[in-house]
Short mmCIF file of C-alpha atoms in Angstrom, two decimals:
data_model
loop_
_atom_site.label_atom_id
_atom_site.label_comp_id
_atom_site.label_asym_id
_atom_site.label_seq_id
_atom_site.Cartn_x
_atom_site.Cartn_y
_atom_site.Cartn_z
CA MET A 193 115.14 -28.96 210.99
CA LEU A 194 115.89 -28.21 207.39
CA ILE A 195 113.61 -26.23 205.58
CA CYS A 196 113.47 -25.84 201.98
CA LYS A 197 112.34 -23.23 200.03
CA TRP A 198 112.78 -21.22 196.47
CA ASN A 199 112.57 -17.66 195.62
CA PHE A 200 113.68 -15.45 192.92
CA ALA A 201 117.09 -13.73 193.61
CA ALA A 202 118.59 -10.68 191.89
CA THR A 203 120.97 -12.85 190.03
CA LEU A 204 118.03 -14.34 188.21
CA SER A 205 118.55 -17.61 189.88
CA ILE A 206 116.08 -19.74 191.77
CA ALA A 207 117.93 -21.08 194.68
CA ALA A 208 116.46 -24.68 195.72
CA CYS A 209 117.36 -27.30 198.09
CA LEU A 210 117.24 -31.04 197.82
CA CYS A 211 117.24 -33.05 200.72
CA VAL A 212 118.30 -36.75 201.24
CA ASN A 213 118.70 -39.00 204.31
CA GLY A 214 118.74 -35.44 206.31
CA VAL A 215 121.72 -34.35 204.11
CA SER A 216 121.28 -31.11 202.22
CA TYR A 217 122.29 -30.62 198.56
CA GLY A 218 122.17 -27.49 196.71
CA GLN A 219 120.46 -27.51 193.29
CA THR A 220 119.84 -24.56 191.01
CA ALA A 221 117.35 -23.85 188.54
CA THR A 222 118.03 -20.95 186.62
CA VAL A 223 115.93 -18.03 185.07
CA TYR A 224 116.66 -16.80 181.63
CA ALA A 225 115.12 -13.40 180.71
CA TRP A 226 114.57 -12.66 176.95
CA ASN A 227 116.30 -9.54 176.17
CA VAL A 228 115.18 -8.45 172.52
CA LEU A 229 112.70 -6.11 173.24
CA GLY A 230 112.04 -5.03 169.66
CA GLY A 231 109.85 -8.15 169.14
CA GLY A 232 109.88 -9.62 165.52
CA SER A 233 111.04 -12.96 164.68
CA GLN A 234 113.78 -14.23 166.62
CA ASP A 235 115.50 -17.52 167.31
CA TRP A 236 115.37 -19.39 170.82
CA GLN A 237 118.61 -21.06 170.28
CA THR A 238 120.71 -17.65 170.06
CA ALA A 239 122.50 -17.44 173.37
CA GLY A 240 122.79 -13.50 172.86
CA ASN A 241 119.02 -13.23 173.01
CA TRP A 242 119.01 -14.23 176.76
CA THR A 243 120.31 -13.00 180.14
CA PRO A 244 122.52 -14.66 181.30
CA ALA A 245 123.80 -15.46 177.59
CA THR A 246 122.85 -18.93 177.59
CA VAL A 247 120.05 -20.82 175.77
CA PRO A 248 117.50 -21.98 178.50
CA ASN A 249 117.41 -25.68 177.41
CA SER A 250 117.18 -28.33 180.54
CA SER A 251 114.97 -29.26 183.22
CA LEU A 252 116.46 -26.48 185.47
CA SER A 253 115.83 -23.73 183.35
CA ALA A 254 113.04 -21.07 183.36
CA ALA A 255 112.35 -19.06 180.24
CA ASP A 256 111.04 -15.72 180.82
CA LEU A 257 109.47 -14.17 177.79
CA SER A 258 107.52 -11.69 179.92
CA VAL A 259 109.42 -8.67 179.31
CA ALA A 260 108.93 -4.91 177.59
CA LEU A 261 108.25 -5.91 174.32
CA THR A 262 107.66 -2.96 171.86
CA SER A 263 105.76 -5.15 169.29
CA ASN A 264 104.94 -8.80 168.56
CA LEU A 265 107.28 -11.41 169.20
CA ASN A 266 107.40 -14.61 167.54
CA VAL A 267 110.25 -17.12 169.00
CA ASP A 268 111.26 -19.92 166.69
CA LEU A 269 112.69 -22.82 168.88
CA GLY A 270 115.04 -23.83 166.05
CA PRO A 271 116.17 -27.34 164.62
CA SER A 272 115.99 -29.26 167.93
CA ASP A 273 113.83 -29.75 171.03
CA VAL A 274 113.89 -27.36 173.71
CA THR A 275 113.52 -28.39 177.30
CA VAL A 276 112.28 -25.88 180.37
CA ALA A 277 110.86 -26.47 183.63
CA ALA A 278 109.08 -23.15 183.43
CA LEU A 279 107.96 -20.52 180.87
CA THR A 280 106.38 -17.17 181.05
CA LEU A 281 104.86 -15.23 178.51
CA GLY A 282 103.47 -11.66 177.97
CA GLY A 283 104.51 -8.19 177.05
CA THR A 284 105.04 -6.05 180.04
CA ALA A 285 105.05 -2.79 178.13
CA GLY A 286 101.91 -3.16 175.96
CA ALA A 287 99.24 -5.39 174.58
CA VAL A 288 101.31 -7.40 172.25
CA THR A 289 101.40 -11.24 170.96
CA THR A 290 103.89 -13.70 172.04
CA THR A 291 104.15 -16.87 170.28
CA VAL A 292 106.59 -19.59 170.69
CA ALA A 293 106.64 -21.82 167.55
CA ALA A 294 108.54 -24.52 166.22
CA GLY A 295 109.85 -23.52 162.74
CA THR A 296 111.46 -27.04 162.17
CA ALA A 297 108.95 -29.77 161.77
CA GLY A 298 109.52 -32.31 164.61
CA THR A 299 110.82 -29.68 166.95
CA ASP A 300 109.01 -29.88 170.38
CA LEU A 301 108.78 -27.86 173.36
CA VAL A 302 109.64 -30.34 176.29
CA MET A 303 108.05 -29.36 179.56
CA HIS A 304 110.12 -31.26 182.34
CA ASN A 305 111.05 -30.05 185.90
CA THR A 306 113.41 -32.02 187.77
CA ASP A 307 113.78 -29.55 190.73
CA THR A 308 111.08 -31.00 193.01
CA THR A 309 111.27 -28.02 195.35
CA LEU A 310 110.38 -25.67 192.37
CA ASN A 311 106.46 -25.78 192.01
CA GLY A 312 106.43 -29.26 193.34
CA GLY A 313 108.34 -30.78 190.46
CA ASN A 314 105.52 -29.90 187.91
CA ALA A 315 106.41 -28.17 184.65
CA TRP A 316 104.85 -24.78 184.71
CA ILE A 317 103.61 -21.84 182.30
CA THR A 318 102.79 -18.30 183.32
CA SER A 319 100.50 -16.53 180.66
CA GLY A 320 101.11 -12.99 181.77
CA GLY A 321 101.55 -9.54 180.32
CA VAL A 322 99.42 -6.46 180.38
CA ALA A 323 95.74 -6.59 179.86
CA GLY A 324 95.24 -7.68 176.35
CA SER A 325 98.25 -9.35 175.72
CA THR A 326 97.85 -12.85 173.46
CA ASN A 327 99.97 -15.74 174.48
CA VAL A 328 100.36 -18.47 172.02
CA ILE A 329 102.46 -21.70 172.08
CA SER A 330 102.04 -23.10 168.45
CA ALA A 331 104.97 -25.76 168.90
CA PRO A 332 104.09 -29.21 170.01
CA ILE A 333 104.64 -29.49 173.83
CA VAL A 334 105.52 -32.81 175.21
CA SER A 335 105.37 -33.46 179.13
CA ASN A 336 108.06 -36.15 180.58
CA ASN A 337 105.31 -37.75 182.80
CA GLU A 338 104.25 -34.80 184.90
CA ARG A 339 101.78 -32.25 185.13
CA VAL A 340 101.86 -29.06 183.15
CA GLU A 341 100.24 -25.94 185.17
CA PHE A 342 99.19 -22.73 184.34
CA ALA A 343 100.21 -20.71 187.02
CA ALA A 344 97.88 -18.72 189.46
CA ALA A 345 99.70 -15.65 188.46
CA GLY A 346 98.27 -15.87 185.04
CA THR A 347 96.77 -12.55 183.91
CA ASN A 348 96.03 -13.48 180.12
CA ASP A 349 94.36 -16.23 178.54
CA ALA A 350 96.69 -18.73 176.58
CA THR A 351 96.43 -20.88 173.56
CA LEU A 352 98.19 -24.03 172.74
CA SER A 353 97.41 -24.29 168.84
CA SER A 354 99.57 -27.47 168.46
CA VAL A 355 99.41 -31.14 169.89
CA PHE A 356 100.16 -32.02 173.65
CA ARG A 357 102.10 -35.36 173.88
CA TYR A 358 103.39 -37.06 177.01
CA ASN A 359 106.30 -39.35 177.48
CA GLY A 360 105.82 -42.18 180.31
CA THR A 361 102.62 -43.45 181.62
CA SER A 362 100.49 -40.06 182.20
CA ALA A 363 100.36 -36.37 181.90
CA SER A 364 97.89 -33.61 182.46
CA ILE A 365 97.15 -30.14 181.95
CA ARG A 366 96.11 -28.03 185.10
CA ASN A 367 94.54 -24.48 184.87
CA LEU A 368 95.46 -22.51 188.14
CA MET A 369 94.72 -19.12 186.62
CA PRO A 370 91.99 -16.75 187.97
CA ALA A 371 88.30 -18.09 186.88
CA ALA A 372 88.08 -15.54 184.17
CA ARG A 373 91.39 -16.67 182.52
CA LYS A 374 91.28 -19.65 180.17
CA VAL A 375 93.61 -22.05 178.40
CA THR A 376 92.51 -22.81 174.83
CA LEU A 377 93.59 -26.27 173.43
CA ALA A 378 93.41 -26.00 169.69
CA GLY A 379 95.83 -28.32 168.45
CA GLY A 380 95.30 -32.01 167.17
#
């Protein structure tokens, strides 16, 4: 019997296992941690802003902006779409605002998870941080025919202040955060 699990490893990888016809194939979704702790206006598509030093931009990428920020952070997605399977927001050192924005018209945050062992194949957002942190996604969000879930580990409300679209036949947003936490859809 083959049991497939995922867990966070010290190497910032999420180990996953894909099973087809009884054969196991390794698959890895990588966690990229934000490393510009001074806040300010920053660019998503700068490799040096992440650890490991690669821009998270695939359906096997998990972007972690929940770090010890010293001031508000506004991350601009840049000139082209960015795809992630998971996104974690919220300053851990103090109550700050973390915003993911589209500085270029037409740039989208694409939520797409191809690792079916990672959150059941659904894309997810964790609205974290210390009490009082504010988490905003002002970039348009596109779901690739899957559910976008706000993780039960969420500790702060989240605001989606732009449009939510989907490619395919259907998509949904599901809030799994504690009952006191809410997701505000303020976009068009």
